[in-house]
mmCIF file with all atom_site columns, C-alpha atoms in Angstrom:
data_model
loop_
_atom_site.group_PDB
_atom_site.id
_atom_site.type_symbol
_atom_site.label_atom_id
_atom_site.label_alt_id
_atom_site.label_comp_id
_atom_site.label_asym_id
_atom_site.label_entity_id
_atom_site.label_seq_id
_atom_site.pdbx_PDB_ins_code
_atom_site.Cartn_x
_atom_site.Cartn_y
_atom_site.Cartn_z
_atom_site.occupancy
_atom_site.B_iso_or_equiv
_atom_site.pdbx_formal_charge
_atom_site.auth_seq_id
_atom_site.auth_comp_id
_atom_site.auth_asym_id
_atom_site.auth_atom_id
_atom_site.pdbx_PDB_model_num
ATOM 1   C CA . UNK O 1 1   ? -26.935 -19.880 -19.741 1.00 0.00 ? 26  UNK O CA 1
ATOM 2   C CA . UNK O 1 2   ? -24.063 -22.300 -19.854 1.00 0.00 ? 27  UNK O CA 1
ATOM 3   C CA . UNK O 1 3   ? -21.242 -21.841 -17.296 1.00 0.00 ? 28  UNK O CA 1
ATOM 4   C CA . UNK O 1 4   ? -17.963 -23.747 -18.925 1.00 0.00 ? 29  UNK O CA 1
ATOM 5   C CA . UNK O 1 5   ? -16.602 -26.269 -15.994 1.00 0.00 ? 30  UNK O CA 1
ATOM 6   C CA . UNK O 1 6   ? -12.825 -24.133 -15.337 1.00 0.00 ? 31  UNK O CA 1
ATOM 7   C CA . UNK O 1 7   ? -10.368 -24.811 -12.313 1.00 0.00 ? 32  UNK O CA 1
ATOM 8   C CA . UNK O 1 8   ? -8.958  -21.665 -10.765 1.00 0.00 ? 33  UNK O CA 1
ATOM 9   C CA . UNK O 1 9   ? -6.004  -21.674 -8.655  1.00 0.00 ? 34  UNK O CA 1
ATOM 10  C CA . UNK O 1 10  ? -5.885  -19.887 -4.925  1.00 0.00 ? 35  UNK O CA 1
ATOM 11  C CA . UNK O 1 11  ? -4.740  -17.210 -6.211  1.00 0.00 ? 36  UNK O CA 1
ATOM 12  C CA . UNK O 1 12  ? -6.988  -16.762 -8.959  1.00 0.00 ? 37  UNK O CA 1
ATOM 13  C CA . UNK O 1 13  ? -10.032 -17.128 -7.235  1.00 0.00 ? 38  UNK O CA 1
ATOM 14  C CA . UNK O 1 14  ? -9.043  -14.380 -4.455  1.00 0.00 ? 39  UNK O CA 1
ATOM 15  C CA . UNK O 1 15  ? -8.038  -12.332 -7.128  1.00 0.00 ? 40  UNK O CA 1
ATOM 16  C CA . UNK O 1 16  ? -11.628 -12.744 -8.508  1.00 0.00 ? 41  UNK O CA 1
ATOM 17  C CA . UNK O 1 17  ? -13.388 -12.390 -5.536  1.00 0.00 ? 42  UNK O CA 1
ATOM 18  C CA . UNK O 1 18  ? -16.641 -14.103 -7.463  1.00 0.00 ? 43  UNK O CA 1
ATOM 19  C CA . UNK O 1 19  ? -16.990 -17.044 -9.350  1.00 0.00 ? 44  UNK O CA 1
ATOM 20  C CA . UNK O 1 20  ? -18.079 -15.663 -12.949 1.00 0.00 ? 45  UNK O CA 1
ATOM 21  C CA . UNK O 1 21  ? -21.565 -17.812 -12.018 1.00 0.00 ? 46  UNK O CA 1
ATOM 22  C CA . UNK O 1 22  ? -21.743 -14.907 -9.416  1.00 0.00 ? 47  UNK O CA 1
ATOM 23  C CA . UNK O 1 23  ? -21.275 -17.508 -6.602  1.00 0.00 ? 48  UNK O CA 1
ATOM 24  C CA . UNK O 1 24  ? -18.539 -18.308 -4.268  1.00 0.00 ? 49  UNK O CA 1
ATOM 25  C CA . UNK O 1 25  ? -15.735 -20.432 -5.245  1.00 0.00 ? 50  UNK O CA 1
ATOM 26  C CA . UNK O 1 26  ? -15.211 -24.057 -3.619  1.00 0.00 ? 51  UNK O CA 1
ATOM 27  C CA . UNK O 1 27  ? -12.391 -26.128 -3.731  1.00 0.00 ? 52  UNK O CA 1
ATOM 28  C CA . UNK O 1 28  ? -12.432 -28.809 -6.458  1.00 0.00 ? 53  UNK O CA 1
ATOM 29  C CA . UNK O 1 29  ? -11.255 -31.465 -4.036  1.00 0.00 ? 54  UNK O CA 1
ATOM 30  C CA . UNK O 1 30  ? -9.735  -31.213 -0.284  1.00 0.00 ? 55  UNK O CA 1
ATOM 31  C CA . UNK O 1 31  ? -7.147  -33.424 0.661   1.00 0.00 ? 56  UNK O CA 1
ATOM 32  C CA . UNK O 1 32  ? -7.610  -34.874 4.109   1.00 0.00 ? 57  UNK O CA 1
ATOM 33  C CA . UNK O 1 33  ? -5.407  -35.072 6.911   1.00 0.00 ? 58  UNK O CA 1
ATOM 34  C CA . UNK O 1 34  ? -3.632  -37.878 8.321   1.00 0.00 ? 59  UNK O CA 1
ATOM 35  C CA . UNK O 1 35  ? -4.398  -38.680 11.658  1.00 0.00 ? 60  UNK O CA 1
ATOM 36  C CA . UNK O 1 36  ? -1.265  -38.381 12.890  1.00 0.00 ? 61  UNK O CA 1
ATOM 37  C CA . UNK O 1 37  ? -1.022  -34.862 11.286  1.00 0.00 ? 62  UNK O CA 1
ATOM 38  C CA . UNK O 1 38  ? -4.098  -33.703 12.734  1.00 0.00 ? 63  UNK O CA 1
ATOM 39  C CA . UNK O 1 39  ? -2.655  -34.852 16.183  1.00 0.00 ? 64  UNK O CA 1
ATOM 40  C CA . UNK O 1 40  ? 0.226   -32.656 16.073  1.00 0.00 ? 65  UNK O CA 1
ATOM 41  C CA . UNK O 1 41  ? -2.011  -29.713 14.500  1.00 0.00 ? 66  UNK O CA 1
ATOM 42  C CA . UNK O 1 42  ? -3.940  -29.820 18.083  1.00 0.00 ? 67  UNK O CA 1
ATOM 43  C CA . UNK O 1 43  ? -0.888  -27.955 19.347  1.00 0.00 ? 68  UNK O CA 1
ATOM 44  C CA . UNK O 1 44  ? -0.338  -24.994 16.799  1.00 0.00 ? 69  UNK O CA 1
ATOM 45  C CA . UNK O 1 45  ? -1.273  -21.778 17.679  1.00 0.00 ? 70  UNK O CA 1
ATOM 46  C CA . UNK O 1 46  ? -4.282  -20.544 15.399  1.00 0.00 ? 71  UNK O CA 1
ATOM 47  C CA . UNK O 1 47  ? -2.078  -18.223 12.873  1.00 0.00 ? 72  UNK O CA 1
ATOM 48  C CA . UNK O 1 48  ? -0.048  -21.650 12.493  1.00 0.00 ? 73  UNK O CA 1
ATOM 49  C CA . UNK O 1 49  ? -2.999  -23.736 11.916  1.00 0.00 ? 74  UNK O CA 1
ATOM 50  C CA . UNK O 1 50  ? -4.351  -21.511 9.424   1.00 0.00 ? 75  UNK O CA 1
ATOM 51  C CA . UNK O 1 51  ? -1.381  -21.302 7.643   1.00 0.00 ? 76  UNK O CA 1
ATOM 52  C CA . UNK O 1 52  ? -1.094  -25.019 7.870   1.00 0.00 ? 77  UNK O CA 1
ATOM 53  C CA . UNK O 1 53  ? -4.699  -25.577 6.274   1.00 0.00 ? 78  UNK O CA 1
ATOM 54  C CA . UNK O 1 54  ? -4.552  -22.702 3.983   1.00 0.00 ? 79  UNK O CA 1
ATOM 55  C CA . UNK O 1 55  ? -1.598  -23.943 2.233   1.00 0.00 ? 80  UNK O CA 1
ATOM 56  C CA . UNK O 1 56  ? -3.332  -27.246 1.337   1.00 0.00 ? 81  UNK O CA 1
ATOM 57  C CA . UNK O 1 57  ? -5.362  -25.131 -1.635  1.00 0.00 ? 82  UNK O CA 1
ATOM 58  C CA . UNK O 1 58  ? -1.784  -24.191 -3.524  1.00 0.00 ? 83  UNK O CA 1
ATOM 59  C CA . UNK O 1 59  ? -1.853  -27.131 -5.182  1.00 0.00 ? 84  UNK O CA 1
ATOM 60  C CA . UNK O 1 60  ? -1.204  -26.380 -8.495  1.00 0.00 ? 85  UNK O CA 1
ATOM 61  C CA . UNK O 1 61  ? -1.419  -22.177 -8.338  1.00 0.00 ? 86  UNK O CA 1
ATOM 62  C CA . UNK O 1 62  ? 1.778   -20.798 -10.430 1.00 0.00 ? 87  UNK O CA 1
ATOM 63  C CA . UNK O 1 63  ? 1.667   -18.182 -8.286  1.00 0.00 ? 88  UNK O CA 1
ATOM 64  C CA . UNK O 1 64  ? 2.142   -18.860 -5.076  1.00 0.00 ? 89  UNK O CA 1
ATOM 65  C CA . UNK O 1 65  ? 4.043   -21.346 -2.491  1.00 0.00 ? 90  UNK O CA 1
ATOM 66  C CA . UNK O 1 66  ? 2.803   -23.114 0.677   1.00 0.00 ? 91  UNK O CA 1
ATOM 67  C CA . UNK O 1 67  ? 5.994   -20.814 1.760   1.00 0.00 ? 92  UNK O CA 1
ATOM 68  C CA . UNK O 1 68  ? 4.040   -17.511 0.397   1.00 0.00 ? 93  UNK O CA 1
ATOM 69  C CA . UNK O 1 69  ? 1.079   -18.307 2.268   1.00 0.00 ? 94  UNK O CA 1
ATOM 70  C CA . UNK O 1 70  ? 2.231   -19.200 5.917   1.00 0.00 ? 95  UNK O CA 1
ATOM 71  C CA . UNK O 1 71  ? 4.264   -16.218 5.567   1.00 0.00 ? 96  UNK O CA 1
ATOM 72  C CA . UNK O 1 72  ? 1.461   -14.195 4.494   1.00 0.00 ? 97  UNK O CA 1
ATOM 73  C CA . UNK O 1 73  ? -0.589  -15.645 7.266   1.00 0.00 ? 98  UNK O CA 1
ATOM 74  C CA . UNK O 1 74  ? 2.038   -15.818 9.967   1.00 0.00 ? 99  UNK O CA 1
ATOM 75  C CA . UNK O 1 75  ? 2.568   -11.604 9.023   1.00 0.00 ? 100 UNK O CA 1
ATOM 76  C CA . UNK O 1 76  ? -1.677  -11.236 8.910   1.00 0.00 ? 101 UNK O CA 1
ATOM 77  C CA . UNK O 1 77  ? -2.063  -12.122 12.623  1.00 0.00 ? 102 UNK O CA 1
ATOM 78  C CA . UNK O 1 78  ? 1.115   -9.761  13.632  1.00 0.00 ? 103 UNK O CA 1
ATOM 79  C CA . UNK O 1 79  ? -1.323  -6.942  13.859  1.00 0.00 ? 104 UNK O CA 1
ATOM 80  C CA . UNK O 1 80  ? -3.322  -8.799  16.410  1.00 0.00 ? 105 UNK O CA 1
ATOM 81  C CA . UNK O 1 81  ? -3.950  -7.777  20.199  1.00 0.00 ? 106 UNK O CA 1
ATOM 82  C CA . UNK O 1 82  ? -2.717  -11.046 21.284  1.00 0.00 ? 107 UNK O CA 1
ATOM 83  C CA . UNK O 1 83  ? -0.009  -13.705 20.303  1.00 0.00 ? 108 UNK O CA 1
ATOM 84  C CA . UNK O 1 84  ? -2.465  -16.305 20.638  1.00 0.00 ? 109 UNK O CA 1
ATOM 85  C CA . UNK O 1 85  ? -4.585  -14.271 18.287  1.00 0.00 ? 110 UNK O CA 1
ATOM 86  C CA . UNK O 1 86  ? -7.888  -16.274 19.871  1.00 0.00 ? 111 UNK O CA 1
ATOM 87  C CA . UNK O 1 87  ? -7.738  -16.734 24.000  1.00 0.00 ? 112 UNK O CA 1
ATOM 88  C CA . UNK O 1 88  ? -9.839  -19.385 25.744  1.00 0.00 ? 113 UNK O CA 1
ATOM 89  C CA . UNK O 1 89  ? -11.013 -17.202 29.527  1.00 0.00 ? 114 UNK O CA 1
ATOM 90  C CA . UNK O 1 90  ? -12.461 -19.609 31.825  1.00 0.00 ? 115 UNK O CA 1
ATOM 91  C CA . UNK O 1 91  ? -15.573 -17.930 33.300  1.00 0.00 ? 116 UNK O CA 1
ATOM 92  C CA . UNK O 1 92  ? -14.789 -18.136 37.083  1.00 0.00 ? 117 UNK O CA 1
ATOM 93  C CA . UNK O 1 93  ? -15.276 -21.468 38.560  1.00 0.00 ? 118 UNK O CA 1
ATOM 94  C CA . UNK O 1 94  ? -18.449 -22.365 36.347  1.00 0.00 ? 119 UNK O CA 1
ATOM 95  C CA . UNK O 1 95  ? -16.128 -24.639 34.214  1.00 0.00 ? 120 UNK O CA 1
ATOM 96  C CA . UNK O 1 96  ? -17.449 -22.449 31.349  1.00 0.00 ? 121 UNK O CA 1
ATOM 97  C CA . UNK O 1 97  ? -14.997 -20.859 28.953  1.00 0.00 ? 122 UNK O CA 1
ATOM 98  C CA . UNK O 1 98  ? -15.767 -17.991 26.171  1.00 0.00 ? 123 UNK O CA 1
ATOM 99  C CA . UNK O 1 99  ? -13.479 -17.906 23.297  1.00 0.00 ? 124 UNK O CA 1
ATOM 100 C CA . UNK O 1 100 ? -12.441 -14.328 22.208  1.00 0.00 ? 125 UNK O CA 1
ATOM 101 C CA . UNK O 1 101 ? -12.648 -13.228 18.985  1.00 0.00 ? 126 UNK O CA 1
ATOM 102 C CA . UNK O 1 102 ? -11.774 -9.724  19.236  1.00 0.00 ? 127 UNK O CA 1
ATOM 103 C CA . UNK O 1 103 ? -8.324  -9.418  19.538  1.00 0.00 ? 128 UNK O CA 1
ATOM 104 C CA . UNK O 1 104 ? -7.779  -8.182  15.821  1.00 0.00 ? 129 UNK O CA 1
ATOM 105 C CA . UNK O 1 105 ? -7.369  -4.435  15.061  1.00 0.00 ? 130 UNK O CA 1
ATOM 106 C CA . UNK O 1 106 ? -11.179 -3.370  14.758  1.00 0.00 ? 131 UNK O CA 1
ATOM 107 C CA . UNK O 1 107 ? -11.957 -5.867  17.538  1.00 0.00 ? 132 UNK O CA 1
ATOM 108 C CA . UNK O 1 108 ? -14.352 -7.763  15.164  1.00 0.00 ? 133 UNK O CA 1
ATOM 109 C CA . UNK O 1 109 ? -14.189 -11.580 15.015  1.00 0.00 ? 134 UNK O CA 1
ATOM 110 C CA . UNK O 1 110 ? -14.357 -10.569 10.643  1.00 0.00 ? 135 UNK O CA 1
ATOM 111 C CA . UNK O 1 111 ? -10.233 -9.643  11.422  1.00 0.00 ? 136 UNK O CA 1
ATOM 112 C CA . UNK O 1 112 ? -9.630  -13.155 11.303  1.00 0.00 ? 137 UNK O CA 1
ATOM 113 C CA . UNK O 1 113 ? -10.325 -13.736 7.406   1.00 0.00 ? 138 UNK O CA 1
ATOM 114 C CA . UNK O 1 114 ? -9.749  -9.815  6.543   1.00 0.00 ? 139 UNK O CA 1
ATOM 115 C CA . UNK O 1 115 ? -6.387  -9.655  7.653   1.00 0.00 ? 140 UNK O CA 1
ATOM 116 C CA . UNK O 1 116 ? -5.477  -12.772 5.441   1.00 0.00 ? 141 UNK O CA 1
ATOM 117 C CA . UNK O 1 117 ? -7.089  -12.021 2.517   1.00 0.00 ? 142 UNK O CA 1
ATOM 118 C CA . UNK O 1 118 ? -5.979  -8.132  2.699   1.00 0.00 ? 143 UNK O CA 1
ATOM 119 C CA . UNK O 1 119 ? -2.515  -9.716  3.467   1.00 0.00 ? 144 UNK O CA 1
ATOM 120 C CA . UNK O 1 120 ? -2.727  -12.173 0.510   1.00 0.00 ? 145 UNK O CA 1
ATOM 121 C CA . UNK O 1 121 ? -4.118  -9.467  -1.677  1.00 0.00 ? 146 UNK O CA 1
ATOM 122 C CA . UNK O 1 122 ? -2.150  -6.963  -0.902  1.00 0.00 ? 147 UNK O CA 1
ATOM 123 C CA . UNK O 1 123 ? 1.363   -9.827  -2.326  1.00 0.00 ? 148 UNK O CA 1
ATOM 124 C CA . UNK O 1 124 ? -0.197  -11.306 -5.199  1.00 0.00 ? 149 UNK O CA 1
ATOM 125 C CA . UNK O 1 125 ? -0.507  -7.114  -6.522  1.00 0.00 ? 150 UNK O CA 1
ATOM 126 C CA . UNK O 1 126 ? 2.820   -6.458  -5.456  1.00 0.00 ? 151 UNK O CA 1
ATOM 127 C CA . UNK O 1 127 ? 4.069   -8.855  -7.513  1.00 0.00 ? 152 UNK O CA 1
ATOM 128 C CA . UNK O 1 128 ? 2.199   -7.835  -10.640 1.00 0.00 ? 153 UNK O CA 1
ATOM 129 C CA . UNK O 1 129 ? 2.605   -4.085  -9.956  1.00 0.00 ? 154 UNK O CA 1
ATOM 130 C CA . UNK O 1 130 ? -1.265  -4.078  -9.686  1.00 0.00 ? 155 UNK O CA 1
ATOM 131 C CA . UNK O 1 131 ? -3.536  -1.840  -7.411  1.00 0.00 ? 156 UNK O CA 1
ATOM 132 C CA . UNK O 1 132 ? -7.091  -2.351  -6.054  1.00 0.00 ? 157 UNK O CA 1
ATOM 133 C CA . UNK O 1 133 ? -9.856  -0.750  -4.691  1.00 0.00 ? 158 UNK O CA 1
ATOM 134 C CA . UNK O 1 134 ? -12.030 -1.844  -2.407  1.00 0.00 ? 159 UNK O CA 1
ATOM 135 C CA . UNK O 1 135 ? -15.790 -0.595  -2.325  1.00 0.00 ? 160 UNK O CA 1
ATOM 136 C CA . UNK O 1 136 ? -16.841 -1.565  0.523   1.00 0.00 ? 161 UNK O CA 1
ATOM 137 C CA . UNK O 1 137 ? -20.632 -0.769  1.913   1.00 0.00 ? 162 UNK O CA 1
ATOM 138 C CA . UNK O 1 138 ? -22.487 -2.128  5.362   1.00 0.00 ? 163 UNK O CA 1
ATOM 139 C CA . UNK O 1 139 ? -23.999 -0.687  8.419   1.00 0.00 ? 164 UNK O CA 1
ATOM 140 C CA . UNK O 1 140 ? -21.924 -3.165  10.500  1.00 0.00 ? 165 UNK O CA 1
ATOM 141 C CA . UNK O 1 141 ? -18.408 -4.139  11.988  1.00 0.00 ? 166 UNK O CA 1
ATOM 142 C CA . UNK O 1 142 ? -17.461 -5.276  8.015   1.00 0.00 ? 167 UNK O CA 1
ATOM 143 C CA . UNK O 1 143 ? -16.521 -2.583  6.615   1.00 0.00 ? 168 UNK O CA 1
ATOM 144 C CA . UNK O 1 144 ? -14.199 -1.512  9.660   1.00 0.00 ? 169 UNK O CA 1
ATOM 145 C CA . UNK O 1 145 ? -13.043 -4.725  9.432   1.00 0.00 ? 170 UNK O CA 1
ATOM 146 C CA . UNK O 1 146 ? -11.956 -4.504  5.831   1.00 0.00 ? 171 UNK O CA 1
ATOM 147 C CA . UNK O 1 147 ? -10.709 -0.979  6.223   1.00 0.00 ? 172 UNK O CA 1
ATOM 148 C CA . UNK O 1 148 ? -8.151  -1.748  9.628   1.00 0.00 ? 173 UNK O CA 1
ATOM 149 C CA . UNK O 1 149 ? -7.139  -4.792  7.242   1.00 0.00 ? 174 UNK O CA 1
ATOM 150 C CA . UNK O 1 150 ? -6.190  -2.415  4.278   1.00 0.00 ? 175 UNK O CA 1
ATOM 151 C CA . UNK O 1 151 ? -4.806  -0.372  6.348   1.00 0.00 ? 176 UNK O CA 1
ATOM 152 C CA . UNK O 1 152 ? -2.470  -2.638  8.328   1.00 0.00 ? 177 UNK O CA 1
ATOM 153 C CA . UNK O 1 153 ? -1.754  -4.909  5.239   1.00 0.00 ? 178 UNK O CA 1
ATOM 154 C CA . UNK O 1 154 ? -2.381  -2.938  2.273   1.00 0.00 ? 179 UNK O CA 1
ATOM 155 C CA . UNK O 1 155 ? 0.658   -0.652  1.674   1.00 0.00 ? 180 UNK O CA 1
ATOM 156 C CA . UNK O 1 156 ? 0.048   1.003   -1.763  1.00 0.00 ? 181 UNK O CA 1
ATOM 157 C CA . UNK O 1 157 ? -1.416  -2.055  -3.776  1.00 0.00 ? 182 UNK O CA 1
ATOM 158 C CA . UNK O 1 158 ? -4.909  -2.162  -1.862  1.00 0.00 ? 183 UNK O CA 1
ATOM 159 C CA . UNK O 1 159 ? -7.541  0.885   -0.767  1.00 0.00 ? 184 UNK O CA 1
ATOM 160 C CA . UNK O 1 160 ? -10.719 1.441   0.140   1.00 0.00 ? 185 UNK O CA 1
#
């Protein structure tokens, strides 16, 4: 079966979920950083660098701003434990450190991509006066994941 070669914007393809070739979407191109950029990006805190990076795929989407999406992302980490959102904990004197990943709401390390996409989700259905519903079905910390996401960044557009 043919697949006919289509473009979708950010906003389209989270909308989607799926590529229609039942896949995952991938960006057409990525636009790399400067040096200098990438510099200055060492000393964001993580919701700023993923806001920083996660705008570069708006390129294009009638739909949403690099504006709508730092917000969006800035607002998705809000709900976390911690400002920092990830914390760096040296281990004693060993010169080891363990990076923590479960500062988000169901203490899984899945709350850092849930809360953004439930976040981004949740305004591109506000704005078309949409709703959806999430089935969602696993054994594991997923599922609480995606429901503490709904639930913190849903409001009436998303459920599960």
């Amino acid at each position: 079966e043919s697949i006919t070669k289509r473009y979708y914007s950010l906003s389209e393809a989270a909308m989607l979920g799926w590529a229609p070739d039942g896949g995952m979407f991938w960006p057409a191109k990525i636009r790399p950083f400067p040096r200098d950029e990438l510099r200055a990006m060492a000393t964001l805190s993580y919701p700023h660098l993923c806001a920083k990076i996660l705008s570069r795929f708006v390129d294009g989407d009638t739909k949403l701003s690099e504006s709508d999406v730092t917000q969006t992302v800035l607002r998705a980490f809000n709900a976390f434990g911690d400002n920092e959102v990830l914390k760096l904990s040296p281990l004693q004197e060993s010169g080891v450190s363990v990076l923590e990943l479960w500062h988000g709401p169901s203490l899984a390390f899945k709350d850092l991509g849930m809360s953004v996409l439930a976040a981004l989700l949740s305004l591109l259905l506000r704005r078309r006066n949409g709703r959806l519903t999430l089935l969602v079905g696993t054994s594991g910390d997923t599922g609480s994941s995606a429901m503490e996401a709904v639930v913190t960044h849903g409001g009436e557009a998303l459920s599960v």
